[in-house]
Amino acid sequence: KAGVTQTPRYLIKTRGQQVTLSCSPISGHRSVSWYQQTPGQGLQFLFEYFSETQRNKGNFPGRFSGRQFSNSRSEMNVSTLELGDSALYLCASRRTGNNDYEQYFGPGTRLTVT
Amino acid sequence: AQSVTQLDSHVSVSEGTPVLLRCNYSSSYSPSLFWYVQHPNKGLQLLLKYTSAATLVKGINGFEAEFKKSETSFHLTKPSAHMSDAAEYFCVGGTGANNLFFGTGTRLTVIP
């Protein structure tokens, strides 16, 4: 069974631009979560989507948004990029949503903002 | 509030010696607990999980962890470290309304 895939793997953008990252979950998994990982802040939860609805949201500004499609694939968008948005963005999927916490992570997208 | 605390930000061991990575949890409910490993520039890989069955949980690559309710701990151990174990390890808890909480990570260095 294929794992979680994320595209692109690496991305370089300039301040003020916007970016869209994509995540394809494991087949049959309906929940997709996004995380930002930086050396200074560690792993921080962005949001979770389940059945095309955002169910949980972390403490990030509105520049960070996401959506989920009917096939459970998810996209994350960051608008008006700032230098501090440089990070590894990780996507994770899990089978159901209800009290099933076992997540499977993708390899991440490394975003560099210059 | 629910949380996990990884007691060491960095652990260094010699190859062939035991590994102990410490994690304490705080939860009003019986949590599900996980250990993940992250190698450089990679995603997180699930090592093992505790979901209120056996308190001693065996995972991949020779790792195991014991859930101790009296100590609110879920420490990760391995009898003999390999060079390939050098990585970042995360303790993760899940409880209640689909809430997951991550520890801050422990970087394991293995000295040849």
PDB file of C-alpha atoms in Angstrom:
ATOM      1  CA  LYS A   1       0.000   0.000   0.000  1.00  0.00           C
ATOM      2  CA  ALA A   2       1.451   3.351  -1.003  1.00  0.00           C
ATOM      3  CA  GLY A   3       2.349   5.746   1.779  1.00  0.00           C
ATOM      4  CA  VAL A   4       1.516   9.393   2.189  1.00  0.00           C
ATOM      5  CA  THR A   5       2.902  11.452  -0.647  1.00  0.00           C
ATOM      6  CA  GLN A   6       3.631  15.148  -0.688  1.00  0.00           C
ATOM      7  CA  THR A   7       4.432  17.377  -3.608  1.00  0.00           C
ATOM      8  CA  PRO A   8       6.581  19.198  -4.249  1.00  0.00           C
ATOM      9  CA  ARG A   9       9.401  17.993  -2.016  1.00  0.00           C
ATOM     10  CA  TYR A  10      11.327  21.240  -2.202  1.00  0.00           C
ATOM     11  CA  LEU A  11      10.205  24.756  -2.957  1.00  0.00           C
ATOM     12  CA  ILE A  12      11.846  28.160  -3.008  1.00  0.00           C
ATOM     13  CA  LYS A  13       9.659  31.256  -2.957  1.00  0.00           C
ATOM     14  CA  THR A  14      10.170  34.950  -2.333  1.00  0.00           C
ATOM     15  CA  ARG A  15       8.492  37.087   0.292  1.00  0.00           C
ATOM     16  CA  GLY A  16       4.996  38.164  -0.630  1.00  0.00           C
ATOM     17  CA  GLN A  17       4.323  35.241  -2.924  1.00  0.00           C
ATOM     18  CA  GLN A  18       1.864  32.491  -2.218  1.00  0.00           C
ATOM     19  CA  VAL A  19       2.371  28.741  -2.294  1.00  0.00           C
ATOM     20  CA  THR A  20       0.239  25.628  -2.510  1.00  0.00           C
ATOM     21  CA  LEU A  21       1.382  22.294  -1.145  1.00  0.00           C
ATOM     22  CA  SER A  22      -0.292  19.006  -1.902  1.00  0.00           C
ATOM     23  CA  CYS A  23      -0.778  15.841   0.123  1.00  0.00           C
ATOM     24  CA  SER A  24      -2.188  12.496  -0.948  1.00  0.00           C
ATOM     25  CA  PRO A  25      -3.115  10.288   2.010  1.00  0.00           C
ATOM     26  CA  ILE A  26      -2.919   6.544   2.254  1.00  0.00           C
ATOM     27  CA  SER A  27      -5.808   4.918   0.436  1.00  0.00           C
ATOM     28  CA  GLY A  28      -8.786   4.615   2.765  1.00  0.00           C
ATOM     29  CA  HIS A  29      -7.598   7.307   5.149  1.00  0.00           C
ATOM     30  CA  ARG A  30     -10.067  10.138   5.486  1.00  0.00           C
ATOM     31  CA  SER A  31      -8.290  12.396   7.922  1.00  0.00           C
ATOM     32  CA  VAL A  32      -5.402  14.604   6.842  1.00  0.00           C
ATOM     33  CA  SER A  33      -3.439  16.842   9.187  1.00  0.00           C
ATOM     34  CA  TRP A  34      -0.797  19.427   8.424  1.00  0.00           C
ATOM     35  CA  TYR A  35       2.170  20.401  10.577  1.00  0.00           C
ATOM     36  CA  GLN A  36       4.898  22.983  10.394  1.00  0.00           C
ATOM     37  CA  GLN A  37       8.321  22.033  11.663  1.00  0.00           C
ATOM     38  CA  THR A  38      11.070  24.563  12.329  1.00  0.00           C
ATOM     39  CA  PRO A  39      14.259  24.357  14.404  1.00  0.00           C
ATOM     40  CA  GLY A  40      13.048  27.092  16.716  1.00  0.00           C
ATOM     41  CA  GLN A  41       9.404  26.149  17.253  1.00  0.00           C
ATOM     42  CA  GLY A  42       9.548  22.410  16.709  1.00  0.00           C
ATOM     43  CA  LEU A  43       6.524  20.575  15.369  1.00  0.00           C
ATOM     44  CA  GLN A  44       3.374  22.678  15.342  1.00  0.00           C
ATOM     45  CA  PHE A  45      -0.116  21.615  14.339  1.00  0.00           C
ATOM     46  CA  LEU A  46      -1.718  23.657  11.562  1.00  0.00           C
ATOM     47  CA  PHE A  47      -5.070  22.014  10.877  1.00  0.00           C
ATOM     48  CA  GLU A  48      -6.879  18.764  10.301  1.00  0.00           C
ATOM     49  CA  TYR A  49      -9.389  17.902   7.622  1.00  0.00           C
ATOM     50  CA  PHE A  50     -11.860  15.055   7.757  1.00  0.00           C
ATOM     51  CA  SER A  51     -14.410  14.350   5.071  1.00  0.00           C
ATOM     52  CA  GLU A  52     -13.671  17.670   3.345  1.00  0.00           C
ATOM     53  CA  THR A  53     -14.304  19.668   6.538  1.00  0.00           C
ATOM     54  CA  GLN A  54     -11.759  21.389   8.723  1.00  0.00           C
ATOM     55  CA  ARG A  55     -12.188  19.821  12.120  1.00  0.00           C
ATOM     56  CA  ASN A  56      -9.297  21.171  14.169  1.00  0.00           C
ATOM     57  CA  LYS A  57      -7.136  24.210  13.765  1.00  0.00           C
ATOM     58  CA  GLY A  58      -3.891  25.261  15.356  1.00  0.00           C
ATOM     59  CA  ASN A  59      -2.779  28.735  16.281  1.00  0.00           C
ATOM     60  CA  PHE A  60      -1.664  30.087  12.917  1.00  0.00           C
ATOM     61  CA  PRO A  61      -2.667  33.270  11.106  1.00  0.00           C
ATOM     62  CA  GLY A  62      -5.291  33.287   8.404  1.00  0.00           C
ATOM     63  CA  ARG A  63      -2.582  33.332   5.741  1.00  0.00           C
ATOM     64  CA  PHE A  64      -2.457  29.595   6.265  1.00  0.00           C
ATOM     65  CA  SER A  65      -5.420  27.778   4.791  1.00  0.00           C
ATOM     66  CA  GLY A  66      -6.260  24.376   3.482  1.00  0.00           C
ATOM     67  CA  ARG A  67      -8.866  22.242   1.900  1.00  0.00           C
ATOM     68  CA  GLN A  68      -9.659  18.626   1.302  1.00  0.00           C
ATOM     69  CA  PHE A  69     -11.165  17.069  -1.762  1.00  0.00           C
ATOM     70  CA  SER A  70     -13.677  14.258  -2.049  1.00  0.00           C
ATOM     71  CA  ASN A  71     -10.870  11.760  -2.677  1.00  0.00           C
ATOM     72  CA  SER A  72      -9.292  12.858   0.644  1.00  0.00           C
ATOM     73  CA  ARG A  73      -6.353  14.575  -1.043  1.00  0.00           C
ATOM     74  CA  SER A  74      -5.538  17.820   0.674  1.00  0.00           C
ATOM     75  CA  GLU A  75      -3.885  21.082  -0.232  1.00  0.00           C
ATOM     76  CA  MET A  76      -2.395  23.708   1.996  1.00  0.00           C
ATOM     77  CA  ASN A  77      -1.999  27.309   0.904  1.00  0.00           C
ATOM     78  CA  VAL A  78       0.135  30.022   2.401  1.00  0.00           C
ATOM     79  CA  SER A  79      -0.424  33.536   1.115  1.00  0.00           C
ATOM     80  CA  THR A  80       1.829  36.571   1.438  1.00  0.00           C
ATOM     81  CA  LEU A  81       4.831  34.519   2.402  1.00  0.00           C
ATOM     82  CA  GLU A  82       7.148  35.723   5.152  1.00  0.00           C
ATOM     83  CA  LEU A  83      10.726  34.685   5.873  1.00  0.00           C
ATOM     84  CA  GLY A  84       9.503  32.955   9.004  1.00  0.00           C
ATOM     85  CA  ASP A  85       7.371  30.606   6.944  1.00  0.00           C
ATOM     86  CA  SER A  86      10.503  28.741   5.885  1.00  0.00           C
ATOM     87  CA  ALA A  87       9.984  25.284   7.306  1.00  0.00           C
ATOM     88  CA  LEU A  88       9.388  21.628   6.672  1.00  0.00           C
ATOM     89  CA  TYR A  89       5.663  21.131   6.145  1.00  0.00           C
ATOM     90  CA  LEU A  90       4.475  17.675   7.042  1.00  0.00           C
ATOM     91  CA  CYS A  91       1.234  16.031   6.160  1.00  0.00           C
ATOM     92  CA  ALA A  92      -0.158  13.043   8.028  1.00  0.00           C
ATOM     93  CA  SER A  93      -3.130  10.824   7.377  1.00  0.00           C
ATOM     94  CA  ARG A  94      -5.125   8.435   9.523  1.00  0.00           C
ATOM     95  CA  ARG A  95      -7.850   5.945   8.899  1.00  0.00           C
ATOM     96  CA  THR A  96     -10.884   7.426  10.578  1.00  0.00           C
ATOM     97  CA  GLY A  97     -11.111  10.442  12.783  1.00  0.00           C
ATOM     98  CA  ASN A  98     -12.781   9.272  15.928  1.00  0.00           C
ATOM     99  CA  ASN A  99     -10.289   8.409  18.628  1.00  0.00           C
ATOM    100  CA  ASP A 100      -8.012   6.701  16.132  1.00  0.00           C
ATOM    101  CA  TYR A 101      -4.794   8.631  16.590  1.00  0.00           C
ATOM    102  CA  GLU A 102      -2.316   6.520  14.646  1.00  0.00           C
ATOM    103  CA  GLN A 103      -0.962   8.843  11.998  1.00  0.00           C
ATOM    104  CA  TYR A 104       1.198   8.140   8.998  1.00  0.00           C
ATOM    105  CA  PHE A 105       3.431  10.942   7.858  1.00  0.00           C
ATOM    106  CA  GLY A 106       4.602  11.957   4.438  1.00  0.00           C
ATOM    107  CA  PRO A 107       8.211  12.931   3.711  1.00  0.00           C
ATOM    108  CA  GLY A 108       7.411  16.636   3.893  1.00  0.00           C
ATOM    109  CA  THR A 109       7.792  19.672   1.685  1.00  0.00           C
ATOM    110  CA  ARG A 110      10.797  21.843   2.438  1.00  0.00           C
ATOM    111  CA  LEU A 111       9.769  25.471   1.834  1.00  0.00           C
ATOM    112  CA  THR A 112      12.410  28.165   1.711  1.00  0.00           C
ATOM    113  CA  VAL A 113      11.309  31.787   1.590  1.00  0.00           C
ATOM    114  CA  THR A 114      13.910  34.314   0.472  1.00  0.00           C
TER     115      THR A 114
ATOM    116  CA  ALA B   1      -4.696  20.265  30.028  1.00  0.00           C
ATOM    117  CA  GLN B   2      -3.400  17.342  28.037  1.00  0.00           C
ATOM    118  CA  SER B   3       0.290  17.275  27.223  1.00  0.00           C
ATOM    119  CA  VAL B   4       3.393  15.182  26.861  1.00  0.00           C
ATOM    120  CA  THR B   5       6.794  16.188  28.152  1.00  0.00           C
ATOM    121  CA  GLN B   6      10.013  14.767  26.802  1.00  0.00           C
ATOM    122  CA  LEU B   7      12.453  15.155  29.630  1.00  0.00           C
ATOM    123  CA  ASP B   8      15.638  15.297  27.565  1.00  0.00           C
ATOM    124  CA  SER B   9      16.193  17.418  24.494  1.00  0.00           C
ATOM    125  CA  HIS B  10      19.385  15.519  23.666  1.00  0.00           C
ATOM    126  CA  VAL B  11      20.620  12.039  24.597  1.00  0.00           C
ATOM    127  CA  SER B  12      24.007  10.675  23.662  1.00  0.00           C
ATOM    128  CA  VAL B  13      24.925   6.975  23.928  1.00  0.00           C
ATOM    129  CA  SER B  14      27.717   4.755  22.707  1.00  0.00           C
ATOM    130  CA  GLU B  15      26.994   2.160  20.068  1.00  0.00           C
ATOM    131  CA  GLY B  16      25.973  -1.113  21.685  1.00  0.00           C
ATOM    132  CA  THR B  17      24.799   0.474  24.956  1.00  0.00           C
ATOM    133  CA  PRO B  18      21.171   0.812  26.069  1.00  0.00           C
ATOM    134  CA  VAL B  19      18.945   3.674  24.993  1.00  0.00           C
ATOM    135  CA  LEU B  20      16.436   5.397  27.285  1.00  0.00           C
ATOM    136  CA  LEU B  21      14.307   8.282  26.019  1.00  0.00           C
ATOM    137  CA  ARG B  22      11.920   9.638  28.615  1.00  0.00           C
ATOM    138  CA  CYS B  23       8.357  10.831  28.150  1.00  0.00           C
ATOM    139  CA  ASN B  24       5.796  11.838  30.746  1.00  0.00           C
ATOM    140  CA  TYR B  25       2.186  12.540  29.936  1.00  0.00           C
ATOM    141  CA  SER B  26      -0.522  14.584  31.532  1.00  0.00           C
ATOM    142  CA  SER B  27      -4.062  13.625  30.756  1.00  0.00           C
ATOM    143  CA  SER B  28      -7.398  13.455  32.504  1.00  0.00           C
ATOM    144  CA  TYR B  29      -8.276  10.440  30.436  1.00  0.00           C
ATOM    145  CA  SER B  30      -6.454   7.279  29.463  1.00  0.00           C
ATOM    146  CA  PRO B  31      -4.447   8.442  26.502  1.00  0.00           C
ATOM    147  CA  SER B  32      -3.219   6.709  23.417  1.00  0.00           C
ATOM    148  CA  LEU B  33       0.534   7.163  23.285  1.00  0.00           C
ATOM    149  CA  PHE B  34       2.977   6.878  20.423  1.00  0.00           C
ATOM    150  CA  TRP B  35       6.655   7.147  19.704  1.00  0.00           C
ATOM    151  CA  TYR B  36       7.785   8.387  16.312  1.00  0.00           C
ATOM    152  CA  VAL B  37      11.265   8.653  14.847  1.00  0.00           C
ATOM    153  CA  GLN B  38      12.410  11.258  12.350  1.00  0.00           C
ATOM    154  CA  HIS B  39      15.610  10.973  10.391  1.00  0.00           C
ATOM    155  CA  PRO B  40      17.076  14.146   8.853  1.00  0.00           C
ATOM    156  CA  ASN B  41      14.858  15.703   6.198  1.00  0.00           C
ATOM    157  CA  LYS B  42      12.371  12.886   6.423  1.00  0.00           C
ATOM    158  CA  GLY B  43       8.851  12.517   7.744  1.00  0.00           C
ATOM    159  CA  LEU B  44       7.967  10.894  11.044  1.00  0.00           C
ATOM    160  CA  GLN B  45       7.842   7.108  11.190  1.00  0.00           C
ATOM    161  CA  LEU B  46       5.736   5.305  13.767  1.00  0.00           C
ATOM    162  CA  LEU B  47       7.880   3.205  16.116  1.00  0.00           C
ATOM    163  CA  LEU B  48       5.205   1.888  18.450  1.00  0.00           C
ATOM    164  CA  LYS B  49       1.866   2.701  20.030  1.00  0.00           C
ATOM    165  CA  TYR B  50       0.029   2.133  23.300  1.00  0.00           C
ATOM    166  CA  THR B  51      -3.764   1.938  23.201  1.00  0.00           C
ATOM    167  CA  SER B  52      -4.723   0.532  26.628  1.00  0.00           C
ATOM    168  CA  ALA B  53      -3.972  -3.088  25.846  1.00  0.00           C
ATOM    169  CA  ALA B  54      -0.638  -4.485  27.053  1.00  0.00           C
ATOM    170  CA  THR B  55       1.403  -1.983  29.056  1.00  0.00           C
ATOM    171  CA  LEU B  56       4.676  -3.171  27.526  1.00  0.00           C
ATOM    172  CA  VAL B  57       4.644  -2.339  23.858  1.00  0.00           C
ATOM    173  CA  LYS B  58       7.114  -3.670  21.334  1.00  0.00           C
ATOM    174  CA  GLY B  59       7.857  -1.708  18.225  1.00  0.00           C
ATOM    175  CA  ILE B  60      10.043  -1.799  15.182  1.00  0.00           C
ATOM    176  CA  ASN B  61      13.838  -1.907  15.130  1.00  0.00           C
ATOM    177  CA  GLY B  62      14.070  -3.423  18.610  1.00  0.00           C
ATOM    178  CA  PHE B  63      12.455  -0.530  20.460  1.00  0.00           C
ATOM    179  CA  GLU B  64       9.918  -0.961  23.202  1.00  0.00           C
ATOM    180  CA  ALA B  65       8.089   1.248  25.678  1.00  0.00           C
ATOM    181  CA  GLU B  66       6.276   0.662  28.928  1.00  0.00           C
ATOM    182  CA  PHE B  67       3.161   2.512  29.983  1.00  0.00           C
ATOM    183  CA  LYS B  68       3.259   3.209  33.707  1.00  0.00           C
ATOM    184  CA  LYS B  69       0.092   4.836  34.899  1.00  0.00           C
ATOM    185  CA  SER B  70       1.363   5.369  38.431  1.00  0.00           C
ATOM    186  CA  GLU B  71       4.297   7.359  37.085  1.00  0.00           C
ATOM    187  CA  THR B  72       2.422   8.844  34.088  1.00  0.00           C
ATOM    188  CA  SER B  73       5.348   7.760  31.960  1.00  0.00           C
ATOM    189  CA  PHE B  74       5.896   6.130  28.597  1.00  0.00           C
ATOM    190  CA  HIS B  75       9.655   5.804  28.247  1.00  0.00           C
ATOM    191  CA  LEU B  76      11.232   4.404  25.092  1.00  0.00           C
ATOM    192  CA  THR B  77      14.039   1.877  25.429  1.00  0.00           C
ATOM    193  CA  LYS B  78      16.311  -0.254  23.317  1.00  0.00           C
ATOM    194  CA  PRO B  79      18.852  -2.732  24.698  1.00  0.00           C
ATOM    195  CA  SER B  80      21.634  -1.933  22.248  1.00  0.00           C
ATOM    196  CA  ALA B  81      21.996   1.223  20.177  1.00  0.00           C
ATOM    197  CA  HIS B  82      22.973   1.106  16.519  1.00  0.00           C
ATOM    198  CA  MET B  83      24.432   3.942  14.511  1.00  0.00           C
ATOM    199  CA  SER B  84      21.263   3.945  12.407  1.00  0.00           C
ATOM    200  CA  ASP B  85      19.231   4.866  15.511  1.00  0.00           C
ATOM    201  CA  ALA B  86      20.645   8.378  15.483  1.00  0.00           C
ATOM    202  CA  ALA B  87      17.607  10.567  14.834  1.00  0.00           C
ATOM    203  CA  GLU B  88      14.973  12.742  16.488  1.00  0.00           C
ATOM    204  CA  TYR B  89      12.318  10.965  18.543  1.00  0.00           C
ATOM    205  CA  PHE B  90       8.882  12.327  19.333  1.00  0.00           C
ATOM    206  CA  CYS B  91       6.478  11.194  22.000  1.00  0.00           C
ATOM    207  CA  VAL B  92       2.861  11.864  21.023  1.00  0.00           C
ATOM    208  CA  GLY B  93      -0.362  11.577  22.978  1.00  0.00           C
ATOM    209  CA  GLY B  94      -3.945  11.424  21.822  1.00  0.00           C
ATOM    210  CA  THR B  95      -7.091  11.730  23.867  1.00  0.00           C
ATOM    211  CA  GLY B  96     -10.565  13.183  23.984  1.00  0.00           C
ATOM    212  CA  ALA B  97     -12.000  14.839  20.933  1.00  0.00           C
ATOM    213  CA  ASN B  98      -9.388  13.797  18.402  1.00  0.00           C
ATOM    214  CA  ASN B  99      -6.698  15.924  20.008  1.00  0.00           C
ATOM    215  CA  LEU B 100      -3.078  15.010  19.460  1.00  0.00           C
ATOM    216  CA  PHE B 101      -0.284  16.591  21.446  1.00  0.00           C
ATOM    217  CA  PHE B 102       3.377  16.336  20.543  1.00  0.00           C
ATOM    218  CA  GLY B 103       6.453  16.383  22.716  1.00  0.00           C
ATOM    219  CA  THR B 104       9.276  18.720  21.794  1.00  0.00           C
ATOM    220  CA  GLY B 105      11.495  15.897  20.614  1.00  0.00           C
ATOM    221  CA  THR B 106      14.674  14.202  21.805  1.00  0.00           C
ATOM    222  CA  ARG B 107      17.704  14.101  19.577  1.00  0.00           C
ATOM    223  CA  LEU B 108      19.564  10.822  19.941  1.00  0.00           C
ATOM    224  CA  THR B 109      23.252  10.763  19.101  1.00  0.00           C
ATOM    225  CA  VAL B 110      25.036   7.414  18.829  1.00  0.00           C
ATOM    226  CA  ILE B 111      28.788   7.511  19.327  1.00  0.00           C
ATOM    227  CA  PRO B 112      30.811   4.866  17.459  1.00  0.00           C
TER     228      PRO B 112
END
